[in-house]
Short mmCIF file of C-alpha atoms and ligand atoms in Angstrom, two decimals:
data_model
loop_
_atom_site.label_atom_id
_atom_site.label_comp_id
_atom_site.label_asym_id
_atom_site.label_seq_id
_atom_site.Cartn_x
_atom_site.Cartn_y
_atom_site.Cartn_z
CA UNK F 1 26.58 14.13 13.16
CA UNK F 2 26.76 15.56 9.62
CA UNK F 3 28.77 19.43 9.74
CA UNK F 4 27.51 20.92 6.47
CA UNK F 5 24.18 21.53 5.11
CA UNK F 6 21.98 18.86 3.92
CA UNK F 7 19.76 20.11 0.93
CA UNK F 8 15.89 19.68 1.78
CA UNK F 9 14.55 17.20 -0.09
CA UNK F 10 17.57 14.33 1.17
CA UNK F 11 16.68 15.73 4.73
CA UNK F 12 13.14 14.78 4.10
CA UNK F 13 14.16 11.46 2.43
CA UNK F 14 15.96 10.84 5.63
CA UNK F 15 13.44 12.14 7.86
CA UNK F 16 10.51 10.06 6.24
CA UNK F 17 12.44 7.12 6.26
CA UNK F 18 12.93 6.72 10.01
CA UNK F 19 9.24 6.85 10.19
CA UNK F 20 6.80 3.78 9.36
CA UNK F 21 3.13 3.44 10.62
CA UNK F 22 2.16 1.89 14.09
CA UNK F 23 1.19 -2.01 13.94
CA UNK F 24 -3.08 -1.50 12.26
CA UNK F 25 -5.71 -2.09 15.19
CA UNK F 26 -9.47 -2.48 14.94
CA UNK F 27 -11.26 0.87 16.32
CA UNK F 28 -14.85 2.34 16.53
CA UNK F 29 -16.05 4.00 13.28
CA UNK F 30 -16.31 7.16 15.43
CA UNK F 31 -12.45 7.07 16.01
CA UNK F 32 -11.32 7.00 12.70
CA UNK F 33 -12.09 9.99 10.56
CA UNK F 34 -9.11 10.95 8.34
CA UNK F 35 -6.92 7.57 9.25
CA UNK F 36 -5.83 5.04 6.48
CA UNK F 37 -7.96 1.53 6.30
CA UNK F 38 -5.35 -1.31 6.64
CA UNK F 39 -6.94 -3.94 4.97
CA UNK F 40 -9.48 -3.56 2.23
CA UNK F 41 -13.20 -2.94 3.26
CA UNK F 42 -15.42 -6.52 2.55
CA UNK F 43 -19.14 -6.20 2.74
CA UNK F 44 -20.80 -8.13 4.94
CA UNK F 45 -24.52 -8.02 4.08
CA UNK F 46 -26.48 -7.42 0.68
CA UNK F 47 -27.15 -3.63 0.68
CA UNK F 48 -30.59 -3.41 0.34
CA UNK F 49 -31.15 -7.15 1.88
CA UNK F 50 -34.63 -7.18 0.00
CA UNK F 51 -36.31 -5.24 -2.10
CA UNK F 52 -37.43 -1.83 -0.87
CA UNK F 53 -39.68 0.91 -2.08
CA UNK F 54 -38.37 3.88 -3.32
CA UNK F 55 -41.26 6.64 -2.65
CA UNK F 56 -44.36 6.69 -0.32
CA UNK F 57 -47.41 5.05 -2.31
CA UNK F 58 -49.01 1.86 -2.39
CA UNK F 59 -47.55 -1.26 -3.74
CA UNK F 60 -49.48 -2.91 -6.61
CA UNK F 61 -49.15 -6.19 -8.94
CA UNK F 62 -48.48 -4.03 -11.84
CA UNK F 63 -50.92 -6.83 -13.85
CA UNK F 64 -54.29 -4.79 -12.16
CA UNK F 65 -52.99 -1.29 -13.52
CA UNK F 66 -54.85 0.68 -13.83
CA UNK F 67 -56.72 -0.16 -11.24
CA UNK F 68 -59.07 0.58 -8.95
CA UNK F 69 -57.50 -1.22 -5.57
CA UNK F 70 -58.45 -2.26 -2.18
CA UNK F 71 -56.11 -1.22 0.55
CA UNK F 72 -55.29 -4.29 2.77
CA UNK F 73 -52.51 -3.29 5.27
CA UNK F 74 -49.58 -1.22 5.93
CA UNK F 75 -45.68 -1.90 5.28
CA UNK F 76 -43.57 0.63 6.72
CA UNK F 77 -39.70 1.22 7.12
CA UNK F 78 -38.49 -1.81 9.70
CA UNK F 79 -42.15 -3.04 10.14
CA UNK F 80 -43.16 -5.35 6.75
CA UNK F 81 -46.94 -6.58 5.55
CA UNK F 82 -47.37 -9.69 6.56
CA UNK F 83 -49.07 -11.64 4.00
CA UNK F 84 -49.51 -11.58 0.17
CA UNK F 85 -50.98 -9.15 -2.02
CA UNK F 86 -53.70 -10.86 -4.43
CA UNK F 87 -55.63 -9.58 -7.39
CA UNK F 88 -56.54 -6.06 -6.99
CA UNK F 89 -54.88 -5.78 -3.77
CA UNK F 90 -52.82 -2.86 -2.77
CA UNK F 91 -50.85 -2.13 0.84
CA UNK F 92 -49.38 1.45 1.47
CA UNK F 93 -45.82 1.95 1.57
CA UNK F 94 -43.45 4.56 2.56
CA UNK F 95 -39.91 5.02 1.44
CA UNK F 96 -37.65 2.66 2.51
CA UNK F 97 -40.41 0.00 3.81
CA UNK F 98 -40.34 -3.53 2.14
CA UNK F 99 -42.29 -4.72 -1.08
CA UNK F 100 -45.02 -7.01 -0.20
CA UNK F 101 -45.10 -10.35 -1.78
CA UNK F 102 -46.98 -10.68 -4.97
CA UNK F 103 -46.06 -6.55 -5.64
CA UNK F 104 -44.23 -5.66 -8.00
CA UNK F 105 -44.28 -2.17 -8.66
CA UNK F 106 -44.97 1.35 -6.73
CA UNK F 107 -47.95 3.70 -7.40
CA UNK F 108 -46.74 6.72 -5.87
CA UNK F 109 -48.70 8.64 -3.70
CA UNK F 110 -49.27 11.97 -6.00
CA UNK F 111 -50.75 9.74 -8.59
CA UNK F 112 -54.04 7.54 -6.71
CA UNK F 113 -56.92 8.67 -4.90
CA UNK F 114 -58.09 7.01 -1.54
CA UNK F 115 -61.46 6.69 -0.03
CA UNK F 116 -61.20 4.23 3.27
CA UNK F 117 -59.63 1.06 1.77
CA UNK F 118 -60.40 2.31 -1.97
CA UNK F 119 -57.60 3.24 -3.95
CA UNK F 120 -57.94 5.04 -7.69
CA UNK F 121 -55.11 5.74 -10.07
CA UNK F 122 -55.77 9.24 -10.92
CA UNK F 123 -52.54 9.93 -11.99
CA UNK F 124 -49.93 8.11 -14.73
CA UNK F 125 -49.35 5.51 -12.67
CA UNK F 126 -46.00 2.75 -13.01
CA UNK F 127 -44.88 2.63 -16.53
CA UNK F 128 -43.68 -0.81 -15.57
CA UNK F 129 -42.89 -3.61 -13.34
CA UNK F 130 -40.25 -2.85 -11.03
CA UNK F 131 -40.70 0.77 -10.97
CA UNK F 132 -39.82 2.54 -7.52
CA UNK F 133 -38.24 -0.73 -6.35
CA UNK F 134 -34.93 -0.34 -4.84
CA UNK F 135 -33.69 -4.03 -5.93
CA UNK F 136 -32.05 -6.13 -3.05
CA UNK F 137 -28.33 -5.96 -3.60
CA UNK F 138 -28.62 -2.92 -5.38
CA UNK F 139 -26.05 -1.06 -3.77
CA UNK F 140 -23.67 -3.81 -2.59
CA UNK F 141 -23.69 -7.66 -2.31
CA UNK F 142 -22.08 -9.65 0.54
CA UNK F 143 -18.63 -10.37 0.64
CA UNK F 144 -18.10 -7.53 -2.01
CA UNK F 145 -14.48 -5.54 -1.85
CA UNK F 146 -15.66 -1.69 -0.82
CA UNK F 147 -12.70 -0.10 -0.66
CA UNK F 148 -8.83 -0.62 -1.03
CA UNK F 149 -6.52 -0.99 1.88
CA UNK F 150 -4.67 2.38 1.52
CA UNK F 151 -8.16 4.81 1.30
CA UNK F 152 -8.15 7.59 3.30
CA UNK F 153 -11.27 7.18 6.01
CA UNK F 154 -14.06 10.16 5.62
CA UNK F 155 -17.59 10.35 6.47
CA UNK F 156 -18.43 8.46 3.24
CA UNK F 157 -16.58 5.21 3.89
CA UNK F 158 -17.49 5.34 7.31
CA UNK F 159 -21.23 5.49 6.48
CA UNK F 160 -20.51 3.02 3.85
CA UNK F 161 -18.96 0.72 6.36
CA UNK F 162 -21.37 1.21 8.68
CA UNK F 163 -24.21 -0.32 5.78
CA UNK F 164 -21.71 -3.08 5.03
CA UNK F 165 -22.25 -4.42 8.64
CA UNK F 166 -18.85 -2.96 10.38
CA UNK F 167 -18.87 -1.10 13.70
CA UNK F 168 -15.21 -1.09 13.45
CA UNK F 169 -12.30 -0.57 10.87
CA UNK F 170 -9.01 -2.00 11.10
CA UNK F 171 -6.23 0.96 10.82
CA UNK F 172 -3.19 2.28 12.11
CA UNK F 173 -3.68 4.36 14.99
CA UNK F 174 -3.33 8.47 15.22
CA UNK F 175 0.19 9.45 16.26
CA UNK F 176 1.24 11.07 19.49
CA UNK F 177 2.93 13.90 19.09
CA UNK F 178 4.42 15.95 21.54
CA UNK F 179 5.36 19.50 21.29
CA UNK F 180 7.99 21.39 23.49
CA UNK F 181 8.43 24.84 23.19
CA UNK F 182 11.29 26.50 24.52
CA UNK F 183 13.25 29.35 25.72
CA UNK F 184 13.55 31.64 28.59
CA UNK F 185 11.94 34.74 26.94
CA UNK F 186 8.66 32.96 25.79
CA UNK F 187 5.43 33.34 27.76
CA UNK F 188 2.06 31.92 27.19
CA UNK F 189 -0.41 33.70 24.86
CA UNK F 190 -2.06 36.37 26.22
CA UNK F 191 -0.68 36.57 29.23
CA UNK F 192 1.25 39.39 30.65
CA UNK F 193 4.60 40.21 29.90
CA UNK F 194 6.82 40.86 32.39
CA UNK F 195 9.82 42.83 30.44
CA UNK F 196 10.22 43.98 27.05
CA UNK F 197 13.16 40.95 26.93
CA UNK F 198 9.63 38.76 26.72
CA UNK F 199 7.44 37.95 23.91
CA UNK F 200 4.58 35.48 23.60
CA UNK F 201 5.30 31.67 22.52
CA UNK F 202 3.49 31.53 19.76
CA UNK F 203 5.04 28.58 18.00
CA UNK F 204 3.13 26.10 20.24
CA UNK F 205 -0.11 27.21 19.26
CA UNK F 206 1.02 27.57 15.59
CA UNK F 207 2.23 23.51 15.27
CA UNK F 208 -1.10 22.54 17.31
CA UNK F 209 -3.33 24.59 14.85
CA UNK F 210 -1.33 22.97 11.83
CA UNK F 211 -1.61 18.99 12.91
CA UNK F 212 -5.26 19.78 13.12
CA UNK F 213 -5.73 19.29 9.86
CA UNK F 214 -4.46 15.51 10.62
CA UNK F 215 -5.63 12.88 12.82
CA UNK F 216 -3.15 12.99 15.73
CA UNK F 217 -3.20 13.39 19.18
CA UNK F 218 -1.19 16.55 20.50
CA UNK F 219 0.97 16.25 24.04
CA UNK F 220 1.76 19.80 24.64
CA UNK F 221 3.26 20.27 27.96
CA UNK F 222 4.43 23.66 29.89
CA UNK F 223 6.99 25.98 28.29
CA UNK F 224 10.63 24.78 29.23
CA UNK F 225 13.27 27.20 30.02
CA UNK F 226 16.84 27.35 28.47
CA UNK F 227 17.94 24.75 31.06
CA UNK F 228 19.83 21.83 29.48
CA UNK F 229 18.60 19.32 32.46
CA UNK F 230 15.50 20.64 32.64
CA UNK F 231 14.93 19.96 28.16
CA UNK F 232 16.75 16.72 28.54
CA UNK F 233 14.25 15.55 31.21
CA UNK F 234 11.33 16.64 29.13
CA UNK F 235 12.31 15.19 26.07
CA UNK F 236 12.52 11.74 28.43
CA UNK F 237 9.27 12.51 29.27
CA UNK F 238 7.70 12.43 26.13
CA UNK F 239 9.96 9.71 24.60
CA UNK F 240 6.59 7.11 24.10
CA UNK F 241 5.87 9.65 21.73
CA UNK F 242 5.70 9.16 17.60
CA UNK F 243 7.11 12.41 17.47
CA UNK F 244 8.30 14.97 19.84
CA UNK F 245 8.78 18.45 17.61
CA UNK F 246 10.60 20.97 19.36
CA UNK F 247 10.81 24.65 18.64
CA UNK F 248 13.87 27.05 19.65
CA UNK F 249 17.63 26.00 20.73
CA UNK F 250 18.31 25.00 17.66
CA UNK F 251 21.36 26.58 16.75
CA UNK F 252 24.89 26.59 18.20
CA UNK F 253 24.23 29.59 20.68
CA UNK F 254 24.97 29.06 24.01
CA UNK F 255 22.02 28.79 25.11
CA UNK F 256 20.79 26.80 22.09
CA UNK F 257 20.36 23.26 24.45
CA UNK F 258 18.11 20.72 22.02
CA UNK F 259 20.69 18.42 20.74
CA UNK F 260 23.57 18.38 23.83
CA UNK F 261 19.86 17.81 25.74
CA UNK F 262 18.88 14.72 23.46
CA UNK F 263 22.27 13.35 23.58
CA UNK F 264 22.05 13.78 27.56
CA UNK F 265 18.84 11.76 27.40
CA UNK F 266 19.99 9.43 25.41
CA UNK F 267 19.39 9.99 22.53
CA UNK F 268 21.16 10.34 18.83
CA UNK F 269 21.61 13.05 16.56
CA UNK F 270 20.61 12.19 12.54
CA UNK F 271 21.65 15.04 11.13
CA UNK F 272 21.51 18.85 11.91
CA UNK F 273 20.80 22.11 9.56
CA UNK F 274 19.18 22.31 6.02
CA UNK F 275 20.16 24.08 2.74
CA UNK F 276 16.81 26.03 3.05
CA UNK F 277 16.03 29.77 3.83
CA UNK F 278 14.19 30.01 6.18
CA UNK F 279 14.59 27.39 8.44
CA UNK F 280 18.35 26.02 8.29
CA UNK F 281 18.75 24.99 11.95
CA UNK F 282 16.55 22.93 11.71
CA UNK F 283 17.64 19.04 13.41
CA UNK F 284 16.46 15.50 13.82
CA UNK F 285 17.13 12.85 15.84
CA UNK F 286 15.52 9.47 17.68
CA UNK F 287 15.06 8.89 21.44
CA UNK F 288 13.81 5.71 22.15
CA UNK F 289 11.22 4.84 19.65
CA UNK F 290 10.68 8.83 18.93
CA UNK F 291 11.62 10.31 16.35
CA UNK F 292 12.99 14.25 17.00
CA UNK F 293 12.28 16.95 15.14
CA UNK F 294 13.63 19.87 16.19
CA UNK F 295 12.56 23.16 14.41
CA UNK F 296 13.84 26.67 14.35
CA UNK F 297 12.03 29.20 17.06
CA UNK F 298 11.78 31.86 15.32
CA UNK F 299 8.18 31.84 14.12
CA UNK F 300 7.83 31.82 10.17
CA UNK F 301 10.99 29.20 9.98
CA UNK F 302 8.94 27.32 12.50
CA UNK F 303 6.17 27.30 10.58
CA UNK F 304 7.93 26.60 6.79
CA UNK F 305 9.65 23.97 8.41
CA UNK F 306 6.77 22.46 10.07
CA UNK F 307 4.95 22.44 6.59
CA UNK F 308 7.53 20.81 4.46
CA UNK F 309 9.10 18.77 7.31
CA UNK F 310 6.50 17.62 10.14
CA UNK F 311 3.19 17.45 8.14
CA UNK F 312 5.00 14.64 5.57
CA UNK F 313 6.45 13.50 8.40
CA UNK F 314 3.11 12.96 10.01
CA UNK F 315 1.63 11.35 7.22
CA UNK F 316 4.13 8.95 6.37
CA UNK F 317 3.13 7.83 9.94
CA UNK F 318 -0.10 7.91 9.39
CA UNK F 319 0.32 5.62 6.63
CA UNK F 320 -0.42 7.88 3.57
CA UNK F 321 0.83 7.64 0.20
CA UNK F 322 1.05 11.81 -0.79
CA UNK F 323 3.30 12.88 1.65
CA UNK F 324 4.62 16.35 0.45
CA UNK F 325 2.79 19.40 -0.48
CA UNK F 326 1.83 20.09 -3.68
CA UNK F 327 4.13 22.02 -6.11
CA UNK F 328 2.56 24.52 -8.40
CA UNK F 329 3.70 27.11 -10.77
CA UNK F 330 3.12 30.64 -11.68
CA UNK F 331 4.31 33.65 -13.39
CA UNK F 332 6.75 35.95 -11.47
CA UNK F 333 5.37 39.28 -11.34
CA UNK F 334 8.51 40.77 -10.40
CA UNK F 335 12.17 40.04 -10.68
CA UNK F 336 13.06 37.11 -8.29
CA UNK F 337 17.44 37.45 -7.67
CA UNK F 338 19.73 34.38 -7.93
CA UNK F 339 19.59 32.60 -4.83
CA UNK F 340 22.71 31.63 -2.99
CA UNK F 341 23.46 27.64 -1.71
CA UNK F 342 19.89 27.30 0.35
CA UNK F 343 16.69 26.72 -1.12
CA UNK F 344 14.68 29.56 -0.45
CA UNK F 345 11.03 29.86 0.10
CA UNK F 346 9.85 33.42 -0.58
CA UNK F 347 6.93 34.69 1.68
CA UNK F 348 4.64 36.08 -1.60
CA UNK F 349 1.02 36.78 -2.97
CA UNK F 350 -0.78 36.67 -6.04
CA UNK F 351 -0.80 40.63 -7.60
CA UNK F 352 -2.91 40.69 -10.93
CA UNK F 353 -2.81 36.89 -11.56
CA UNK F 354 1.57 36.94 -11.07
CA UNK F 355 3.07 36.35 -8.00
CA UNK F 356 5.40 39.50 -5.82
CA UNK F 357 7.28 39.34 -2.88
CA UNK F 358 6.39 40.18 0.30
CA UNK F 359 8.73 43.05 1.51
CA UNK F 360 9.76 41.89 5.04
CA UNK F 361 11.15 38.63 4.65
CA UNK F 362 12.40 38.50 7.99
CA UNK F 363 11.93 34.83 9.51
CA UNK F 364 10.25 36.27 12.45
CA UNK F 365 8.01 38.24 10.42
CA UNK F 366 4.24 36.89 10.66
CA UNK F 367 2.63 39.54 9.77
CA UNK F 368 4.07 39.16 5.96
CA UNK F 369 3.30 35.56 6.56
CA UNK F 370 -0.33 35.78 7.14
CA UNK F 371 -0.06 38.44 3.60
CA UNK F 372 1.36 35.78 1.64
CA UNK F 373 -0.25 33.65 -0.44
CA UNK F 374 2.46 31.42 -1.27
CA UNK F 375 5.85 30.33 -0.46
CA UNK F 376 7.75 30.61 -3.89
CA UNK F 377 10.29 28.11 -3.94
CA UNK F 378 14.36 29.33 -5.11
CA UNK F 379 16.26 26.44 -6.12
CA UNK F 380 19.97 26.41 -4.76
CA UNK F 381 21.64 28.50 -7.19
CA UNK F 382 18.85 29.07 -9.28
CA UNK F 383 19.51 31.82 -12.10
CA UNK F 384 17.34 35.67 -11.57
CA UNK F 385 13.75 34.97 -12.73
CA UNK F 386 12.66 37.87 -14.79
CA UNK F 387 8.89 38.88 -14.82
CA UNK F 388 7.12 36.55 -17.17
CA UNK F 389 9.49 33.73 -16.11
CA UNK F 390 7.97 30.54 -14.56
CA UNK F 391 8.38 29.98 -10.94
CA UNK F 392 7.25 27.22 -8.76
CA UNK F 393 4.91 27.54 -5.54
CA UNK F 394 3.90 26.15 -2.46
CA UNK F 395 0.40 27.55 -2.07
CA UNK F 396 -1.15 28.46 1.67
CA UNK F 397 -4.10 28.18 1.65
CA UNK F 398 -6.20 29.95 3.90
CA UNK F 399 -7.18 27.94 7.05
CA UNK F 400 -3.94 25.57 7.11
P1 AMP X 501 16.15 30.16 19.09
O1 AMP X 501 15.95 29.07 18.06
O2 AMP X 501 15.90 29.68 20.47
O3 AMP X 501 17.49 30.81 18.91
O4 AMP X 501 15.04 31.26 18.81
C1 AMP X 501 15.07 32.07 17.66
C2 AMP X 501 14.05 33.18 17.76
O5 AMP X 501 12.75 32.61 17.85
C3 AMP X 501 14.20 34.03 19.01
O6 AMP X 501 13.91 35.37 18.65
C4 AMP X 501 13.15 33.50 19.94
O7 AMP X 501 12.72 34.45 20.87
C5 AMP X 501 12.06 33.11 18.98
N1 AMP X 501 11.23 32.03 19.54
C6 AMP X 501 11.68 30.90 20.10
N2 AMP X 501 10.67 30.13 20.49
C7 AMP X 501 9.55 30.77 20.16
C8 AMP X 501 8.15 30.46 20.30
N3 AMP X 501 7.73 29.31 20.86
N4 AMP X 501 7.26 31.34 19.83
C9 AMP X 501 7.67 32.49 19.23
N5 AMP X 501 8.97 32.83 19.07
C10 AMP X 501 9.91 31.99 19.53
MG1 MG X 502 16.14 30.28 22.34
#
């Protein structure tokens, strides 16, 4: 168990490297929204398989433009003419419906006259064979590569699977992830309070609302009390987990149980606290084939640790190649002091296009969280940036 700090980004290296992907599996298109395709996507049908119309009209040999026709059947979308369109022929057609044989181009249905089965151009008409014909193969041929092994699955690869004949896609499946809150004092949101000593766990709700922006599925049993047995026997529990984050106990408070409870269950200790403000208690470990994450409790360390720690973490699982948030920079609006030997990450918001502190940088503060646009990001030791000076940025968005 390492004593002093580890600085954040060779935590994360470690973290991220105890974590790989489950073995891929073939599941449902409807299951896979947001997971990474593990092999690339192969077409396995010509995309139109014949030639279709474009618009609603009347197919024609585009030899009798312009004209007149005699209307000698129907094809519609999924029921074709049967049968052969001859000189001065024409069958009606609506979008998506197959071209006749012996058509070859659409007159569409703004530009002819009918009376019964006589059909006048009465507009422009086709300016040539082929017009309004969606060509078989158009769009994809069989056996053609779709997509790489490594794309991220949204609704436009799943309805382009779905055209390319799949009803399944092979990827690695969501992770489980459980999440234990704990501590004596914490009580579920809004329910009553019994004592002032009590405040609502809000942490739980917090992580849950975060992974939702992943595909994952959450385990998120009862609050645990400050009971070593009680944590150890939990953590057991949930050790088929991917993941099992905890929140609170973290430190080396007496009642601060996480790690002497994973090493009663079993498990091992990676390493323990972070160079980083806020957020340094943070540890991880492995139980079984979990891995442990175990944040801060208080609330905005939860949450800055969650976002630079657990949502890489989860997408390393999930197979993704961008793993950490994006780093951005901006223009300090405001003197920023030297920082001290942990990275901090400032609680601050945009203020005429610069960026300002938040006043109450207090960990437990969420209230300057929600305010804050951005977590401004000290280097260890980093020199005072003066107003005007470049400074880098985590941005939080709204809604994540
Ligand atoms: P701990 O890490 O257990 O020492 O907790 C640090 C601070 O975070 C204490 O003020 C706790 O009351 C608070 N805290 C712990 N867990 C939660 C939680 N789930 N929701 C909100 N605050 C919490
Ligand atoms: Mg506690």
């Amino acid at each position: 168990m390492a004593g002093g700090l580890i600085p954040l980004d060779e935590a994360r290296d470690r973290l991220l490297a105890l974590a790989a992907p489950r073995p891929s599996l073939s599941l449902p298109l409807d299951q896979v929204t947001g997971l990474m395709l593990a092999e690339p996507l192969i077409s396995r049908r010509n995309q139109p398989a014949a030639d279709l119309s474009a618009m609603d009209g009347y197919a024609v040999r585009s030899a009798d433009l312009p004209g007149p026709w005699r209307v000698i059947g129907e094809s519609a979308a999924g029921r074709p003419f049967v049968g052969t369109i001859g000189p001065g022929e024409a069958a009606r057609i609506s979008t998506g419906a197959m071209i006749p044989d012996g058509a070859d181009c659409v007159v569409v249905q703004e530009d002819v006259a009918r009376e019964g089965d006589r059909l006048s151009l009465t507009g422009d008409g086709p300016a040539a064979p082929g017009v309004h014909i969606r060509r078989a193969g158009h769009d994809f041929a069989d056996g053609m590569q779709l997509a790489d092994a490594g794309a991220i699955i949204d609704a436009r690869l799943i309805a382009l699977a779905a055209m390319a004949g799949h009803g399944a896609l092979r990827v690695h499946p969501r992770p489980r992830i459980a999440i234990l809150s704990t501590g004596d004092e914490l009580v579920p949101p809004g329910n009553p309070l019994p004592s002032p000593a009590h405040i609502p766990a809000s942490n739980g709700v917090m992580l849950a609302a975060l992974l939702s922006s992943l595909p994952c599925d959450l385990i998120v049993p009862p609050l645990l009390p400050d009971d070593r047995a009680t944590i150890a026997a939990a953590l057991l529990e949930h050790s088929q987990a991917d993941i099992i984050v905890t929140t609170g106990g973290a430190s080396v408070g007496d009642h601060d149980l996480i790690q002497p409870a994973l090493l009663d269950s079993g498990g091992t200790v990676d390493f323990w606290r972070i160079a980083m403000r806020p957020g340094k208690p943070v540890m991880v470990g492995r139980l079984g084939e979990a891995i442990v994450l175990g944040l801060p409790g208080n609330p905005v360390s939860a949450y800055v640790t969650a976002t630079l720690l657990l949502l890489p973490l989860v997408r390393k699982l999930l197979g993704y190649q961008q793993l950490v948030a994006a780093t951005s920079q901006a223009i300090a609006g405001e003197p920023f002091p030297a920082n001290g030997p942990r990275q901090d990450f400032v609680r601050a918001r945009f203020h005429d296009g610069a960026l300002v502190r938040l006043s109450n940088q207090d960990s437990g503060a969420l209230s300057a969280l929600l305010q804050a646009d951005a977590l401004v990001v000290r280097p260890i030791h980093a020199p005072e940036a003066k107003p005007g000076d470049p400074i880098d940025y985590i941005a939080l968005l709204q809604g994540t």
